[in-house]
Short mmCIF file of C-alpha atoms and ligand atoms in Angstrom, two decimals:
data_model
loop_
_atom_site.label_atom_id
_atom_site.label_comp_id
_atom_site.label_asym_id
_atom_site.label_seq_id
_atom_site.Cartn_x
_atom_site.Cartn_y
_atom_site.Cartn_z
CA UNK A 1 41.48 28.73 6.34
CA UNK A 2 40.40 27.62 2.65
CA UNK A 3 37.44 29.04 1.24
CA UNK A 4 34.72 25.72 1.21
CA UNK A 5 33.81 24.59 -2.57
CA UNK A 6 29.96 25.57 -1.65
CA UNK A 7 31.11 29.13 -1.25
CA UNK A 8 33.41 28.73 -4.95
CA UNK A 9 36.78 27.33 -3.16
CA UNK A 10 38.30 24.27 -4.40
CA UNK A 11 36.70 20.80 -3.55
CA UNK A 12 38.63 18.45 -1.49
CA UNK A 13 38.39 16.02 -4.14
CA UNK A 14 37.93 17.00 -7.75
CA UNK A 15 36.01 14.03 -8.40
CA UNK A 16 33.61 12.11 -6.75
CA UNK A 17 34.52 8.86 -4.26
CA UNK A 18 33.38 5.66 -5.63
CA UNK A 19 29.37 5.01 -5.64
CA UNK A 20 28.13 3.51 -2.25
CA UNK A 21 27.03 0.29 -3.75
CA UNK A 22 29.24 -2.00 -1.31
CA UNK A 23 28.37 -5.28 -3.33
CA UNK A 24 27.90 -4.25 -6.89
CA UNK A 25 31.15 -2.24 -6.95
CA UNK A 26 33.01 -5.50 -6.11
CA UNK A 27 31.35 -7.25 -9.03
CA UNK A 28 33.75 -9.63 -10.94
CA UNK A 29 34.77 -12.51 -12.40
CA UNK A 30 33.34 -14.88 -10.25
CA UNK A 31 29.46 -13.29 -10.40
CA UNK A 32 29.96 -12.88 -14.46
CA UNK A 33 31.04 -17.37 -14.12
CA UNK A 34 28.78 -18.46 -12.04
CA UNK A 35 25.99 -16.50 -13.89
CA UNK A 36 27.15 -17.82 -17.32
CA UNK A 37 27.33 -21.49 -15.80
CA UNK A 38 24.00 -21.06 -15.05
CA UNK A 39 23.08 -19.37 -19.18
CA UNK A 40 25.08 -22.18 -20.97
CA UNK A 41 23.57 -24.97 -18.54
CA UNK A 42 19.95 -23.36 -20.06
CA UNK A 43 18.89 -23.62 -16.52
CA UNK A 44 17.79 -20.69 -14.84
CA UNK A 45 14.68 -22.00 -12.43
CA UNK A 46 15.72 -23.85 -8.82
CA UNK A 47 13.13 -26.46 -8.68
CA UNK A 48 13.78 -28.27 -12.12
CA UNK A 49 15.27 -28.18 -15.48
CA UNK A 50 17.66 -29.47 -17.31
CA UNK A 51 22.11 -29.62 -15.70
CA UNK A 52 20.56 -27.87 -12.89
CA UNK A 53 23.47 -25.43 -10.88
CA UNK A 54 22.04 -25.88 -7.74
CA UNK A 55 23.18 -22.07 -7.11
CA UNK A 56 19.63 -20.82 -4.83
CA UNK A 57 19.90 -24.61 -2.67
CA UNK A 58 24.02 -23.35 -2.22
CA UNK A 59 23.51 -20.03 -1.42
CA UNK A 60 20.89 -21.02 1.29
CA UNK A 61 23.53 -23.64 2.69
CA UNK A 62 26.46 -21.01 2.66
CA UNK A 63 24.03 -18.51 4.99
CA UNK A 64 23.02 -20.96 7.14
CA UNK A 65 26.66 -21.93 7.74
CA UNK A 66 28.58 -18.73 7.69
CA UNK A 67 25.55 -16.98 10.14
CA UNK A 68 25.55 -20.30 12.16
CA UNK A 69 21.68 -20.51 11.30
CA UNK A 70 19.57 -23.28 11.24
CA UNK A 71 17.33 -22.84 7.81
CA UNK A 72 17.33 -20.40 5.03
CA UNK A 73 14.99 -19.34 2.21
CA UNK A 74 16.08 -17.38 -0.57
CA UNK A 75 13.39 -14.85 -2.23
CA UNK A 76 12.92 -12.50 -4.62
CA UNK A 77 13.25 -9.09 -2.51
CA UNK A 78 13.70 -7.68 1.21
CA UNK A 79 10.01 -6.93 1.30
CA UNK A 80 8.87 -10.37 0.43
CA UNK A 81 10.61 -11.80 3.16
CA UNK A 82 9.26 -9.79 5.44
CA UNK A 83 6.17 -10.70 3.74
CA UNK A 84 7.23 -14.35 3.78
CA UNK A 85 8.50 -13.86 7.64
CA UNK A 86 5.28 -12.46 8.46
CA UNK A 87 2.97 -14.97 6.75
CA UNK A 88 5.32 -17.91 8.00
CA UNK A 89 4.12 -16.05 11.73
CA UNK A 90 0.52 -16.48 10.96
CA UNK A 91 0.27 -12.28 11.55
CA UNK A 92 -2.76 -10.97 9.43
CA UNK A 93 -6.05 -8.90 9.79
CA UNK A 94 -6.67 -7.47 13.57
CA UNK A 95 -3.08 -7.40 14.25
CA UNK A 96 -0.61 -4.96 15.14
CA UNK A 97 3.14 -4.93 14.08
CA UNK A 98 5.63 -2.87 16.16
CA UNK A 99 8.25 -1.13 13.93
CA UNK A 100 10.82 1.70 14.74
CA UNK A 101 10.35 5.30 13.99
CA UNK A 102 13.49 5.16 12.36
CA UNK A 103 13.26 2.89 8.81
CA UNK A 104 12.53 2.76 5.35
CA UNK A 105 9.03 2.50 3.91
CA UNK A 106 9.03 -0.93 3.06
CA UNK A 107 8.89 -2.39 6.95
CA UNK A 108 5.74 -0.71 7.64
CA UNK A 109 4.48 -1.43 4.42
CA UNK A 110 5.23 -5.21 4.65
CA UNK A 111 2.95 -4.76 7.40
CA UNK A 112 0.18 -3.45 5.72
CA UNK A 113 0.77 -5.92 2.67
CA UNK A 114 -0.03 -8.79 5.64
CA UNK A 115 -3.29 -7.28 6.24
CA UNK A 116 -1.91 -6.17 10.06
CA UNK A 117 -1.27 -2.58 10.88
CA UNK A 118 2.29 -0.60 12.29
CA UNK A 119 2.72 0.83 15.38
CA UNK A 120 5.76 3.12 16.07
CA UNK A 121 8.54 2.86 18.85
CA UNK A 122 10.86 5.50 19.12
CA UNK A 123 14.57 5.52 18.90
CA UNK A 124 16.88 6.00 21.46
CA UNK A 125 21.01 7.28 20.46
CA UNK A 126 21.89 4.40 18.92
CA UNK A 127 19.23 5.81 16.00
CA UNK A 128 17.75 1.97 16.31
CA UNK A 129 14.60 0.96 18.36
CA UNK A 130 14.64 1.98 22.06
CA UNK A 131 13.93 -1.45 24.04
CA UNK A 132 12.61 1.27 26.93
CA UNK A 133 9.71 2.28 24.46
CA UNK A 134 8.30 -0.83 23.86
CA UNK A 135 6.02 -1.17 26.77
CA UNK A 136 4.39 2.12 25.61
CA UNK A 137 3.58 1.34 22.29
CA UNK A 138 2.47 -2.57 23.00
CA UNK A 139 -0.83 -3.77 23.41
CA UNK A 140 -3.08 -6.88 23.35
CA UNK A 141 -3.31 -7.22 19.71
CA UNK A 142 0.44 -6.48 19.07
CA UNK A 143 1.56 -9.93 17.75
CA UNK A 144 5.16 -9.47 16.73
CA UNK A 145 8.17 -6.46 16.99
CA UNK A 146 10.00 -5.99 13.92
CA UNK A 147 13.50 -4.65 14.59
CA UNK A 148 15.84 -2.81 12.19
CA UNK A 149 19.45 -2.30 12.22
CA UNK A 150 19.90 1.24 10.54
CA UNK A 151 23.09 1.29 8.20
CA UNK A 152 25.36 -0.86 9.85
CA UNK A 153 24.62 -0.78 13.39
CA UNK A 154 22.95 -3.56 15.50
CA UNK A 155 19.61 -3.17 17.95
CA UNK A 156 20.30 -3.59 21.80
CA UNK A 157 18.45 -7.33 21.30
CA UNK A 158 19.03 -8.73 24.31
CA UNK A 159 15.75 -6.36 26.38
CA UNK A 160 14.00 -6.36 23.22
CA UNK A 161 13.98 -10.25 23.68
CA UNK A 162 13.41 -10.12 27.22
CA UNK A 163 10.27 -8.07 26.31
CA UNK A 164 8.94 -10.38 23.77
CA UNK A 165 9.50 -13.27 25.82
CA UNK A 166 7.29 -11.42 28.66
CA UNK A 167 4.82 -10.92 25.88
CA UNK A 168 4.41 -14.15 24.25
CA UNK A 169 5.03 -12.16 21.13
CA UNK A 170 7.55 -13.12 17.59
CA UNK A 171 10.77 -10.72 16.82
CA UNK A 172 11.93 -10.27 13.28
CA UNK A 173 15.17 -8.60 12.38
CA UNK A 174 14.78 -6.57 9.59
CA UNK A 175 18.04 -7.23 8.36
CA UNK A 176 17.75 -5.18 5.07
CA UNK A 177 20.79 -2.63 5.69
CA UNK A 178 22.71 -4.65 7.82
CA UNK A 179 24.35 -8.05 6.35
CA UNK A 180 26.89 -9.18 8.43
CA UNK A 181 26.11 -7.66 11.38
CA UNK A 182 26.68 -8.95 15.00
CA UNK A 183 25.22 -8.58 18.71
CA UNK A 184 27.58 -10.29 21.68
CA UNK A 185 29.14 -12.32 19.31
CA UNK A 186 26.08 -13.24 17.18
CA UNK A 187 24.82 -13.17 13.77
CA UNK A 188 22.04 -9.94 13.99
CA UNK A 189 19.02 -12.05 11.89
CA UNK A 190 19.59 -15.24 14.04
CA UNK A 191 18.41 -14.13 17.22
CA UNK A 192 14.91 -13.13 16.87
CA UNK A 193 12.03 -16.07 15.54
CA UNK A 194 12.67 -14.76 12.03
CA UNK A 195 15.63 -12.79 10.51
CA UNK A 196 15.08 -11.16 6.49
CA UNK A 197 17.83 -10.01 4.20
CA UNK A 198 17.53 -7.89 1.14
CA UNK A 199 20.22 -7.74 -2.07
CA UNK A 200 18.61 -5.50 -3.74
CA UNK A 201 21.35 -3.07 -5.01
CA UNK A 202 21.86 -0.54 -2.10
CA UNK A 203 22.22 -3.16 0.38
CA UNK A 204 25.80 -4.70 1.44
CA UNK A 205 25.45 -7.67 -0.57
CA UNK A 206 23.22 -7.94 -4.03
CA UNK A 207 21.95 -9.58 -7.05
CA UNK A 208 20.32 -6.20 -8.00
CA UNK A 209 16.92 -7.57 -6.25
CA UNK A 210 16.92 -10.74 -3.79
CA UNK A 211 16.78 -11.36 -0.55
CA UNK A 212 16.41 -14.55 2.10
CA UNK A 213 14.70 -15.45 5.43
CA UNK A 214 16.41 -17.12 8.41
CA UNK A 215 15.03 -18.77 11.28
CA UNK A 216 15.56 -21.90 13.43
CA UNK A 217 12.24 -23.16 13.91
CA UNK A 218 10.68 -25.80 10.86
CA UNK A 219 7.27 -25.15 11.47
CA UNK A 220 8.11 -21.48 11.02
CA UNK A 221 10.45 -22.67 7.55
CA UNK A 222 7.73 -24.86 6.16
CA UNK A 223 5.14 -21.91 6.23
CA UNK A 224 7.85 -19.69 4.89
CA UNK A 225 8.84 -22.12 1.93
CA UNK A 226 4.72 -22.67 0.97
CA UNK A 227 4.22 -18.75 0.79
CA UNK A 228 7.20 -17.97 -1.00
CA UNK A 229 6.16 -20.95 -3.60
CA UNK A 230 2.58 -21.59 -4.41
CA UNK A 231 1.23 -23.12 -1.15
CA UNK A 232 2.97 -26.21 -2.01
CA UNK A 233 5.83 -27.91 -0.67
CA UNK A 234 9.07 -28.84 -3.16
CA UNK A 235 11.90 -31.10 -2.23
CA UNK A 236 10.08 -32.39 0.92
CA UNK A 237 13.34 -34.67 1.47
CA UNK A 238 15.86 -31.61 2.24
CA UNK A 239 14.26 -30.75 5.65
CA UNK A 240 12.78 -34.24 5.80
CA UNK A 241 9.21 -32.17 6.64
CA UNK A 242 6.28 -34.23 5.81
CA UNK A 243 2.72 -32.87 5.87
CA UNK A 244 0.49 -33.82 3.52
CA UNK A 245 -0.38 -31.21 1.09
CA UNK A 246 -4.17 -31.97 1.64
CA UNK A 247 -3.88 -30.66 5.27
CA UNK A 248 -1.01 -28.05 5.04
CA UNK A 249 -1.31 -26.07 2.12
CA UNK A 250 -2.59 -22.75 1.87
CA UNK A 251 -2.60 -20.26 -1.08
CA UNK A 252 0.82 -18.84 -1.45
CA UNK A 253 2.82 -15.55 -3.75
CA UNK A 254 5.48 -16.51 -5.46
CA UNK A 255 8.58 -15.23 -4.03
CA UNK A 256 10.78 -18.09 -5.24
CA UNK A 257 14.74 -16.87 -6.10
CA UNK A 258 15.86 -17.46 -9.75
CA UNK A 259 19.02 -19.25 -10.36
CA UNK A 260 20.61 -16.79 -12.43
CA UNK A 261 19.87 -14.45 -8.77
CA UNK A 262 21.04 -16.79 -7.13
CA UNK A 263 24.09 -16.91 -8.63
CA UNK A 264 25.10 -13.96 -8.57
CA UNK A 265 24.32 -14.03 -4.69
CA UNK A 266 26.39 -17.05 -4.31
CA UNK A 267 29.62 -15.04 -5.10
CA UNK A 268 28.39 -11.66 -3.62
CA UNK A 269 28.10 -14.16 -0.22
CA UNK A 270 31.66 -15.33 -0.69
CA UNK A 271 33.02 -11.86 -0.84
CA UNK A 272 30.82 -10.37 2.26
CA UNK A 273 33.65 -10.92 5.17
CA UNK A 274 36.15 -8.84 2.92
CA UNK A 275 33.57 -6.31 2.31
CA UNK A 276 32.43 -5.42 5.89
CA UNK A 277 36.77 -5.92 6.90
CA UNK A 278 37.12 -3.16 4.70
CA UNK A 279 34.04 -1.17 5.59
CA UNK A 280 34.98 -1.38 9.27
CA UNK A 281 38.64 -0.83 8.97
CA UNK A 282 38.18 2.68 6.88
CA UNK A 283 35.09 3.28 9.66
CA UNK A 284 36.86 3.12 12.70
CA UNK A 285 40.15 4.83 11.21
CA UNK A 286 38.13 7.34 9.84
CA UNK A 287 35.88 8.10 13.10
CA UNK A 288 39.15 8.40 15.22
CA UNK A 289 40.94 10.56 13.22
CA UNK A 290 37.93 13.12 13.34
CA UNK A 291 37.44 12.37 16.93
CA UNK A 292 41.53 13.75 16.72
CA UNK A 293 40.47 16.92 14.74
CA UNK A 294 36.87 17.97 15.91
CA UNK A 295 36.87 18.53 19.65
CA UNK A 296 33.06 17.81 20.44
CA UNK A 297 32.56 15.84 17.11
CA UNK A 298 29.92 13.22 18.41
CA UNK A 299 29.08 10.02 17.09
CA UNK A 300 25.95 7.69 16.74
CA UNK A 301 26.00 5.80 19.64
CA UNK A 302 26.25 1.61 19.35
CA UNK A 303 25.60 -0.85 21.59
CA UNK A 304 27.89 -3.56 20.56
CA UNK A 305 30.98 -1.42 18.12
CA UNK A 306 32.43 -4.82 17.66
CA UNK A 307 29.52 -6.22 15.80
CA UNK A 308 28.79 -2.64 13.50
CA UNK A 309 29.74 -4.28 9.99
CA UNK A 310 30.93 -0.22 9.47
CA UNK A 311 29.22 0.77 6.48
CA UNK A 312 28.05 3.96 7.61
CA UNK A 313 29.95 6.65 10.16
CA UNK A 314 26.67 8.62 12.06
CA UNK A 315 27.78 12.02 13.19
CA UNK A 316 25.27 13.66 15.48
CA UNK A 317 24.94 16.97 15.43
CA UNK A 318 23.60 19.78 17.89
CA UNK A 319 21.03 21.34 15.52
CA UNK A 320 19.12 19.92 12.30
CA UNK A 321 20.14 23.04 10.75
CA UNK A 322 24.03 22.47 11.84
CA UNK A 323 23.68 18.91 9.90
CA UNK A 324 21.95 20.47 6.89
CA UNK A 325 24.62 23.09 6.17
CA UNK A 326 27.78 20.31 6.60
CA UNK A 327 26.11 17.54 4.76
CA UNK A 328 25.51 20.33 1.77
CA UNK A 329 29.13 21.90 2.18
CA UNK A 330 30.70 18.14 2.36
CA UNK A 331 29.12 17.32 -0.67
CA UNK A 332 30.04 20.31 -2.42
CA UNK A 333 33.60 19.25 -0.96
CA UNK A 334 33.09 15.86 -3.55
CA UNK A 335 32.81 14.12 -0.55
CA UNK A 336 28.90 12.13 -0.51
CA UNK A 337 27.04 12.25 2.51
CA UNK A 338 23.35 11.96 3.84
CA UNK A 339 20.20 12.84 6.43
CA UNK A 340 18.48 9.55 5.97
CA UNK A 341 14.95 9.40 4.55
CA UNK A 342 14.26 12.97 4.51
CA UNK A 343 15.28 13.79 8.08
CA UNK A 344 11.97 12.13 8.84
CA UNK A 345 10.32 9.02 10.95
CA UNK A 346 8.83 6.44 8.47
CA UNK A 347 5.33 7.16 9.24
CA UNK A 348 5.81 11.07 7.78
CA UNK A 349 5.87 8.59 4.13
CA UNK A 350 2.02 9.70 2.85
CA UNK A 351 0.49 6.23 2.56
CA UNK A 352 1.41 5.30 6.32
CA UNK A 353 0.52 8.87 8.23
CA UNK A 354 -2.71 8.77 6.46
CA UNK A 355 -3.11 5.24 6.80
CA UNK A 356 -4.19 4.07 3.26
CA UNK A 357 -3.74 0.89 1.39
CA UNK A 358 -4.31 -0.59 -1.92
CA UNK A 359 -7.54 -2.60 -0.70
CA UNK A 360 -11.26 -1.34 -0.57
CA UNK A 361 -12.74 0.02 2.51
CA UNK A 362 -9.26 0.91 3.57
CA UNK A 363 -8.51 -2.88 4.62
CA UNK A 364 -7.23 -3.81 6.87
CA UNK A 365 -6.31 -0.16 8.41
CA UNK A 366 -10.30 -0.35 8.51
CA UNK A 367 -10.29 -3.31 11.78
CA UNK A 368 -11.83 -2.46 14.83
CA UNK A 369 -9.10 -2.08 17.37
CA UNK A 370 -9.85 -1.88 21.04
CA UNK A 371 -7.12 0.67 20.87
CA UNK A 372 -7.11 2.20 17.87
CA UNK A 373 -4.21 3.35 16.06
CA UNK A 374 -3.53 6.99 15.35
CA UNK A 375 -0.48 8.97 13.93
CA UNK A 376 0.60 12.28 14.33
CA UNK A 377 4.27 14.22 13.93
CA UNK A 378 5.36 13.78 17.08
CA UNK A 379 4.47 10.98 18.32
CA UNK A 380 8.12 9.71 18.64
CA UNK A 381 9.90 12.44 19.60
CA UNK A 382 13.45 11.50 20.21
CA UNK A 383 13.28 9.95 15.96
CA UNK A 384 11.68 13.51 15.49
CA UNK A 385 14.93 15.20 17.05
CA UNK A 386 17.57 12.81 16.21
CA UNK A 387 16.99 11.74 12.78
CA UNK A 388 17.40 15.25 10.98
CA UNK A 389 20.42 15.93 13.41
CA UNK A 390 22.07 12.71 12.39
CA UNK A 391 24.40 12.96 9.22
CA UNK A 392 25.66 9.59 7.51
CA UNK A 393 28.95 9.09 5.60
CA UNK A 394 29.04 5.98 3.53
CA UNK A 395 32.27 3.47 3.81
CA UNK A 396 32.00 2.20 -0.02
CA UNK A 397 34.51 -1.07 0.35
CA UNK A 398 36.62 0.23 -2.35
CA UNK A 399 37.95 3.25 -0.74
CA UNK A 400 41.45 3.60 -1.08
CA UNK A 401 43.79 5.05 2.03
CA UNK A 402 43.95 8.36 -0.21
CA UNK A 403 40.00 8.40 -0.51
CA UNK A 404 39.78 7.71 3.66
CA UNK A 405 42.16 10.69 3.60
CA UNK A 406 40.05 12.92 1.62
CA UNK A 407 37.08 12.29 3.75
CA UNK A 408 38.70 13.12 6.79
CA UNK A 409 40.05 16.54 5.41
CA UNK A 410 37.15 17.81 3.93
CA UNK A 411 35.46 16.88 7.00
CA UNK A 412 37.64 18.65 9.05
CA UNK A 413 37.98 21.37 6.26
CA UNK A 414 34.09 22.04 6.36
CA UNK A 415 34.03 21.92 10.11
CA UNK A 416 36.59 24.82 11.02
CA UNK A 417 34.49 26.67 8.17
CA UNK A 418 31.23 26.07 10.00
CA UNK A 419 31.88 25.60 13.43
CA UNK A 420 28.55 23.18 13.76
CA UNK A 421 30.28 21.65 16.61
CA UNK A 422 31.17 24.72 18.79
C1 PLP B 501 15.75 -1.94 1.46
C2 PLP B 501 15.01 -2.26 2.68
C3 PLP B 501 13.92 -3.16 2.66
C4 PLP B 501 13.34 -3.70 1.40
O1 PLP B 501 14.20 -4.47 0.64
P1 PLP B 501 13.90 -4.68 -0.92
O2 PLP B 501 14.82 -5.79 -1.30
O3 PLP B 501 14.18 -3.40 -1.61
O4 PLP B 501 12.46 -5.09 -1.03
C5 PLP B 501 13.31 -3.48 3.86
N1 PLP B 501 13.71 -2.94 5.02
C6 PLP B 501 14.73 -2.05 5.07
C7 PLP B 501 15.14 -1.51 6.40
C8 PLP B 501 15.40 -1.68 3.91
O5 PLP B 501 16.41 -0.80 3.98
#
């Protein structure tokens, strides 16, 4: 058996596999000419200027036809269109949000930014939002369930609709991680009232920062496209909306997508399909051949595998401590690998477990619930368990067969050194 590179044997891999930035490591040609159309045109702002591109209005188009979706809106980040999404709801002070246990900071805290508060479902194996908690967390002033497909994988959407529906309550998919994803033969982001995308740089698609929201409903679209701009309503002919300003507008952030982001976004859309083919074909080939080598070797579980874009293989282990030790030897093995967020549910993050926000008198944490809301460690138990058992290895879309390889053996390698799965 060879000696594992954390212990001073040689590393799998002598250097490291390519950085897990899906989109920016297929950056080319085609982002570097549409972005200097946009320079040489001297026309960087969507709404006017001179030789306009048009790039924002085109990526918008190219979403809503690719997801078979009815409107888009490009913005400036993930959070602001959950901001947008949220605003577009009418979701504000004396409301609750539902989130899962299992997400990064800025879904609760898009919350807070709206002047509602979080509340926490648990996870269930597929390390997304378990439909079965939903009824336990929900009460009268819950106005909307955001839902968030962790690295890759979609939410079980069809009882999480059900529930809403029962509720008379909004569903956003947080879309953030998951570009490309599907449910039954869907686009993941369609299906609730309001889906929002992120390009920021870690995300499967990006312009460094950007992002866009997605619904089908124009009352829902004109809200979103007078927050994002300043209250106001631009190109009025496009969606052929028409309420007057005097009676419709409202006091809005400015969210609105640059063209020179847009651009860039444009080409990083074009390329998506061959990035999640070649996430999900080094996935699956990759999870089977452990499955071949690790007798007990278990995997995140998925309720639709056809629709997982593949940009992250979950192994689940038996023990926290198990997952510690073979994330740490894999990476000494050159081989990157990660316990998301700390091994910890979202509301662990300071600000949300001690409920502060940026606004005096702890607004709008401050309202006077009925129920009020109160957080402690283990209040979702199975995100508790699961998320510091749960080890992630990244697909980067420029792995090569030999890199694929290399994962499985030092996988493989660090498992008959370790035993985590005995
Ligand atoms: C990254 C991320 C966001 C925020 O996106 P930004 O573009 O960075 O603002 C929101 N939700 C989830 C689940 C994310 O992973």
């Amino acid at each position: 058996m060879s000696k594992l590179a954390l212990h001073g044997g040689t590393p799998v891999r002598s250097t490291p596999l390519p950085p897990n930035y899906p989109g920016a490591v297929v950056y080319g040609k085609e982002e570097a000419e549409l972005a200097s159309k946009v320079i040489y045109a001297q026309s960087p702002f969507r709404y006017y200027g001179p030789n306009m591109q048009g790039a924002v209005e085109a990526l918008e188009n190219a979403i809503v036809q690719d997801f078979d979706a009815k409107y888009a809106l490009a913005v400036t980040s993930g959070t602001a269109a959950l901001i947008v999404a949220m605003k577009a709801l009418g979701i504000g002070y004396g409301d609750k949000v539902i989130v899962p246990a299992n997400t990064f900071i800025a879904t609760p805290g898009a919350v807070v930014c709206c002047n509602a508060v979080p509340v926490y479902c648990d996870v269930d194996d597929s390390l997304n939002l378990d439909p079965n908690d939903l009824e336990r967390v929900y009460d009268e002033d819950v106005k909307a369930i955001i839902v968030v497909p962790i690295l890759g994988n979609p939410v079980d959407m069809d009882p999480v609709m059900a529930f809403a529906k029962s509720k008379h309550i909004a569903v956003i998919e947080d879309m953030a991680q998951s570009c490309g994803v599907r449910y039954k033969g869907r686009y993941a982001g369609t299906i609730g009232d309001i889906g929002t995308f992120s390009f920021q740089m870690n995300k499967i698609v990006t312009s460094g920062e950007g992002g866009a929201v997605v619904t089908r409903d124009v009352s829902l679209l004109e809200r979103a496209i007078r927050y994002h701009d300043q209250g106001v309503l631009r190109h009025r002919t496009r969606y052929g909306i028409d309420s007057p300003d005097e009676l419709f507008a409202f006091s809005g952030q400015n969210y609105r997508m640059s063209e020179l982001a847009g651009a860039v976004m444009l080409e990083q859309w074009k390329k998506l399909p061959t990035i999640v083919g070649s996430m999900k074909t080094h996935h699956d080939r990759i999870a089977a051949e452990l499955e071949a080598e690790i007798p007990g070797i278990r995997y995140r579980a998925c309720p639709d595998p056809d629709g997982s874009i593949g940009s992250n293989l979950g192994i689940v282990f038996p023990t926290a401590a198990g997952a510690a030790s073979f994330n740490q030897a894999l990476n000494a093995e050159n081989v990157q690998s990660y316990v998301l967020y700390g091994g910890k549910p979202v509301y662990m993050n300071p600000s949300l477990f001690h409920m502060r926000s940026a606004e005096k008198n702890n607004f709008p944490y401050d309202y006077p619930f009925k129920q009020p809301v109160s957080i402690s460690e283990n209040m979702c138990p199975r995100a508790v368990d699961l998320i510091p058992r749960t080890v992630y290895i990244p697909m980067s879309p420029v792995l090569s067969d030999r890199d694929a390889a290399d994962i499985v053996e030092a996988a493989v390698k660090v498992h008959r050194a370790l035993q985590v799965f005995a």
